[in-house]
């Protein structure tokens, strides 16, 4: 053993300390004489002393004290020797003996203090050792905190600018670079986007974020509050160094960092909230700086193109005269344009000052992916509300990034609109409103640019009403949509209690509420008009059609599906619009960043939600999307139409109103075949779900009359019911329509038209209604009274004696008597 290290084995601390001071003098002399061989021997002996577990405790402590003295003696020149002792020294941080751990912290503190930036090539193992140093002994804890504070100062001061000064440390850096071949610092670029390295390439710096990120991404998921606080403090330090641009690597650790918001220790939660707020502000500043730069470049290109494309004054005058009265720009206008351009350029002029975030790339889609995972997976409310606020902020400064994520954001946001936690609910409402406004402001698809607005009586436009305003403020070019696999798969994961909405063949199953069965048909009266004198106007209107009295029940096994429909076949499935299939999409449609079909699929899935707010919001979204692109979504041949019909059975009146508004909007902008199919399907639904007809039938029909043309609705119902084979249902339906016709204030104008039997239009309308109203005796009598065909009504009363008197008939007559006394029949 070298005599210089012999005194370090003494059992007394004072003698070991004196031996360390002597060792420091010897090492200084060796370094001055250039005796590197003896310095290597001394370091090897010191490593053997403290790294061998079999050595006595006082010997190991002496070895650590001697290593610190050697570092102080060599100063910055300790760097070439660090590879000899760094690994053994860091292993002492987890030694079971507390004194060993303390002297290891003290030794490394002295080494880092003299090595300065050269210690950064060992940053990862030192960081790892400190993150595990959750010591209960106060002395060790204080020593670790001092070392941690010193290391943070070195990183803040030297990380962006320090390069390895020795071949040994450069070799360590190169070895680290091979593990993570990437740039750990910002790559500066010139005006043309070419990399600028100046004197040294940045990937040769001693500290590399790219090399550190895998370790941070692994440690970020720890549970210990002490380690979490340690990691948050380091992230804050790294983020405070401008040239490192930690925000570039934010997706690597954001997911784990969000989990700290639910930590049981308040200090961890508060520091995490502050850190996330700083990151959000930084991301916003970067996006604004980049947008400002893009706008500046765009203005310069437009100015250059306008300058090159300006015609001569004679050509300009010739063009304007040929176009006939075109506005001719004067010199004053040109001066104003030049001044405005100069003002804009002065606002964006590069002064050479450093701007936070300038030239930095932030992976916004990766961040949005992490935020969506916070919402679709079970997490604490504080994490989810924070994710919602981040998403809402992203819509403000990077809307082009958020648009392709809409099909995945909708199922993540809408279910939280009725969250039991007020903070979550308010955050979801705010985020939904922001996303709604963003999609509403998109330019209409290329195939919709020349389509006229629908003639629909609607209320206010916007998120509150469910109808969008005209598009404005088109966004700039948007990149392609991210992968939407989970959203497209969503329709296949529906619970067994609900039907799948992924295809048109699956959704009609949602409407099957059971067969009606063999029901009795109401008796009617027959062969009346043949023996009665009918006024000329009524006779012409009815074309000789008289009410009939079927004297038998329906045959067994009869079903409504076999009844004829206006679309040419039974049921909705065979009723196709008469217009040809849509043409293949144009190239502009292929580049549309907004996926309409997938978004509609995600919205339709929300119909199964147990919360009324979610279902209403989904319908408002569909209203807005259909008004924006009526030919791209909600067509007759997709699976959404049956789902909308099924929604009419919803227990919420608000949901039914919005559903009817959407169905009316679709019908008003579609061909006649769609409207007839809708009316036929609605009657099919009423036939199979009598409870819906009794409880919501009046509301549904009245809302449709508000949104659509009343005469068109009643004509369609009458034409279908005239051929209805289920006479009991036809009688009930006619009775319902008749009560609405007489009592509803929305049908005032329609009742006035019925009273005008002198015109051909009035006679045709009365004739259509009369033929189907004959399914119910009291209804056809009230129709004649309403149309003021009193003579024909008097003739009809004579055959009432032939009808079977039932309780139902008496109740209907009683209601009619009460209504006759109302002003409706005057």
PDB file of C-alpha atoms in Angstrom, residues 696-794:
ATOM      1  CA  UNK A 696     -94.887  11.256 -26.985  1.00  0.00           C
ATOM      2  CA  UNK A 697     -96.916  11.038 -30.183  1.00  0.00           C
ATOM      3  CA  UNK A 698     -98.439  14.510 -29.890  1.00  0.00           C
ATOM      4  CA  UNK A 699     -95.096  16.089 -29.002  1.00  0.00           C
ATOM      5  CA  UNK A 700     -93.344  14.440 -31.944  1.00  0.00           C
ATOM      6  CA  UNK A 701     -95.945  15.423 -34.508  1.00  0.00           C
ATOM      7  CA  UNK A 702     -96.261  18.994 -33.226  1.00  0.00           C
ATOM      8  CA  UNK A 703     -92.488  19.492 -33.245  1.00  0.00           C
ATOM      9  CA  UNK A 704     -92.320  18.206 -36.812  1.00  0.00           C
ATOM     10  CA  UNK A 705     -95.050  20.640 -37.814  1.00  0.00           C
ATOM     11  CA  UNK A 706     -92.994  23.475 -36.333  1.00  0.00           C
ATOM     12  CA  UNK A 707     -89.859  22.509 -38.261  1.00  0.00           C
ATOM     13  CA  UNK A 708     -91.406  21.277 -41.517  1.00  0.00           C
ATOM     14  CA  UNK A 709     -94.369  22.125 -43.686  1.00  0.00           C
ATOM     15  CA  UNK A 710     -97.548  21.012 -41.899  1.00  0.00           C
ATOM     16  CA  UNK A 711     -99.477  20.257 -45.059  1.00  0.00           C
ATOM     17  CA  UNK A 712     -96.615  18.113 -46.338  1.00  0.00           C
ATOM     18  CA  UNK A 713     -96.598  16.101 -43.118  1.00  0.00           C
ATOM     19  CA  UNK A 714    -100.360  15.558 -42.999  1.00  0.00           C
ATOM     20  CA  UNK A 715    -100.530  14.673 -46.695  1.00  0.00           C
ATOM     21  CA  UNK A 716     -97.825  12.029 -46.243  1.00  0.00           C
ATOM     22  CA  UNK A 717     -99.477  10.572 -43.150  1.00  0.00           C
ATOM     23  CA  UNK A 718    -102.836  10.489 -44.903  1.00  0.00           C
ATOM     24  CA  UNK A 719    -101.505   8.747 -48.002  1.00  0.00           C
ATOM     25  CA  UNK A 720     -99.807   6.071 -45.924  1.00  0.00           C
ATOM     26  CA  UNK A 721    -102.717   5.516 -43.526  1.00  0.00           C
ATOM     27  CA  UNK A 722    -105.164   5.243 -46.411  1.00  0.00           C
ATOM     28  CA  UNK A 723    -103.494   1.957 -47.409  1.00  0.00           C
ATOM     29  CA  UNK A 724    -102.851   0.769 -43.856  1.00  0.00           C
ATOM     30  CA  UNK A 725    -103.995  -2.800 -43.244  1.00  0.00           C
ATOM     31  CA  UNK A 726    -103.810  -2.606 -39.452  1.00  0.00           C
ATOM     32  CA  UNK A 727    -107.152  -0.881 -39.045  1.00  0.00           C
ATOM     33  CA  UNK A 728    -106.901  -0.571 -35.272  1.00  0.00           C
ATOM     34  CA  UNK A 729    -103.616   1.295 -35.526  1.00  0.00           C
ATOM     35  CA  UNK A 730    -104.956   3.396 -38.405  1.00  0.00           C
ATOM     36  CA  UNK A 731    -107.955   4.414 -36.288  1.00  0.00           C
ATOM     37  CA  UNK A 732    -105.772   5.344 -33.308  1.00  0.00           C
ATOM     38  CA  UNK A 733    -103.333   7.269 -35.491  1.00  0.00           C
ATOM     39  CA  UNK A 734    -106.086   9.191 -37.274  1.00  0.00           C
ATOM     40  CA  UNK A 735    -107.627  10.051 -33.922  1.00  0.00           C
ATOM     41  CA  UNK A 736    -104.250  11.372 -32.703  1.00  0.00           C
ATOM     42  CA  UNK A 737    -103.694  13.420 -35.867  1.00  0.00           C
ATOM     43  CA  UNK A 738    -107.228  14.788 -35.687  1.00  0.00           C
ATOM     44  CA  UNK A 739    -106.857  15.982 -32.087  1.00  0.00           C
ATOM     45  CA  UNK A 740    -103.597  17.719 -33.005  1.00  0.00           C
ATOM     46  CA  UNK A 741    -105.243  19.250 -36.060  1.00  0.00           C
ATOM     47  CA  UNK A 742    -108.068  20.712 -34.006  1.00  0.00           C
ATOM     48  CA  UNK A 743    -106.238  21.823 -30.858  1.00  0.00           C
ATOM     49  CA  UNK A 744    -102.626  22.622 -31.744  1.00  0.00           C
ATOM     50  CA  UNK A 745    -101.881  26.365 -32.052  1.00  0.00           C
ATOM     51  CA  UNK A 746     -99.051  25.535 -34.501  1.00  0.00           C
ATOM     52  CA  UNK A 747    -101.635  24.405 -37.078  1.00  0.00           C
ATOM     53  CA  UNK A 748    -103.724  27.588 -37.233  1.00  0.00           C
ATOM     54  CA  UNK A 749    -102.827  28.340 -40.851  1.00  0.00           C
ATOM     55  CA  UNK A 750    -103.367  24.736 -41.837  1.00  0.00           C
ATOM     56  CA  UNK A 751    -106.898  24.815 -40.372  1.00  0.00           C
ATOM     57  CA  UNK A 752    -107.638  27.964 -42.369  1.00  0.00           C
ATOM     58  CA  UNK A 753    -106.658  26.179 -45.581  1.00  0.00           C
ATOM     59  CA  UNK A 754    -109.028  23.330 -44.800  1.00  0.00           C
ATOM     60  CA  UNK A 755    -111.944  25.729 -44.530  1.00  0.00           C
ATOM     61  CA  UNK A 756    -111.382  26.967 -48.074  1.00  0.00           C
ATOM     62  CA  UNK A 757    -113.194  24.283 -50.079  1.00  0.00           C
ATOM     63  CA  UNK A 758    -113.980  26.679 -52.921  1.00  0.00           C
ATOM     64  CA  UNK A 759    -110.446  26.402 -54.320  1.00  0.00           C
ATOM     65  CA  UNK A 760    -109.008  23.336 -56.020  1.00  0.00           C
ATOM     66  CA  UNK A 761    -106.089  23.185 -53.572  1.00  0.00           C
ATOM     67  CA  UNK A 762    -108.447  23.159 -50.620  1.00  0.00           C
ATOM     68  CA  UNK A 763    -110.601  20.433 -52.210  1.00  0.00           C
ATOM     69  CA  UNK A 764    -107.532  18.291 -52.976  1.00  0.00           C
ATOM     70  CA  UNK A 765    -106.253  18.655 -49.413  1.00  0.00           C
ATOM     71  CA  UNK A 766    -109.659  17.782 -47.956  1.00  0.00           C
ATOM     72  CA  UNK A 767    -109.944  14.783 -50.274  1.00  0.00           C
ATOM     73  CA  UNK A 768    -106.585  13.331 -49.191  1.00  0.00           C
ATOM     74  CA  UNK A 769    -107.355  13.737 -45.494  1.00  0.00           C
ATOM     75  CA  UNK A 770    -110.951  12.520 -45.895  1.00  0.00           C
ATOM     76  CA  UNK A 771    -109.940   9.149 -47.352  1.00  0.00           C
ATOM     77  CA  UNK A 772    -107.626   8.293 -44.460  1.00  0.00           C
ATOM     78  CA  UNK A 773    -109.816   9.953 -41.777  1.00  0.00           C
ATOM     79  CA  UNK A 774    -112.527   7.436 -42.672  1.00  0.00           C
ATOM     80  CA  UNK A 775    -110.639   4.948 -40.469  1.00  0.00           C
ATOM     81  CA  UNK A 776    -112.257   6.740 -37.508  1.00  0.00           C
ATOM     82  CA  UNK A 777    -115.904   7.834 -37.498  1.00  0.00           C
ATOM     83  CA  UNK A 778    -115.598  10.688 -35.034  1.00  0.00           C
ATOM     84  CA  UNK A 779    -112.441  11.970 -36.745  1.00  0.00           C
ATOM     85  CA  UNK A 780    -114.060  12.167 -40.187  1.00  0.00           C
ATOM     86  CA  UNK A 781    -117.087  13.912 -38.685  1.00  0.00           C
ATOM     87  CA  UNK A 782    -114.893  16.489 -36.965  1.00  0.00           C
ATOM     88  CA  UNK A 783    -112.967  16.981 -40.237  1.00  0.00           C
ATOM     89  CA  UNK A 784    -116.194  17.841 -42.041  1.00  0.00           C
ATOM     90  CA  UNK A 785    -117.198  20.220 -39.259  1.00  0.00           C
ATOM     91  CA  UNK A 786    -113.773  21.859 -39.334  1.00  0.00           C
ATOM     92  CA  UNK A 787    -113.959  22.263 -43.129  1.00  0.00           C
ATOM     93  CA  UNK A 788    -117.471  23.697 -42.686  1.00  0.00           C
ATOM     94  CA  UNK A 789    -118.980  20.941 -44.819  1.00  0.00           C
ATOM     95  CA  UNK A 790    -122.005  20.891 -42.538  1.00  0.00           C
ATOM     96  CA  UNK A 791    -124.448  19.213 -44.952  1.00  0.00           C
ATOM     97  CA  UNK A 792    -122.112  16.288 -45.496  1.00  0.00           C
ATOM     98  CA  UNK A 793    -121.475  16.087 -41.744  1.00  0.00           C
ATOM     99  CA  UNK A 794    -125.257  15.930 -41.191  1.00  0.00           C
TER     100      UNK A 794
END
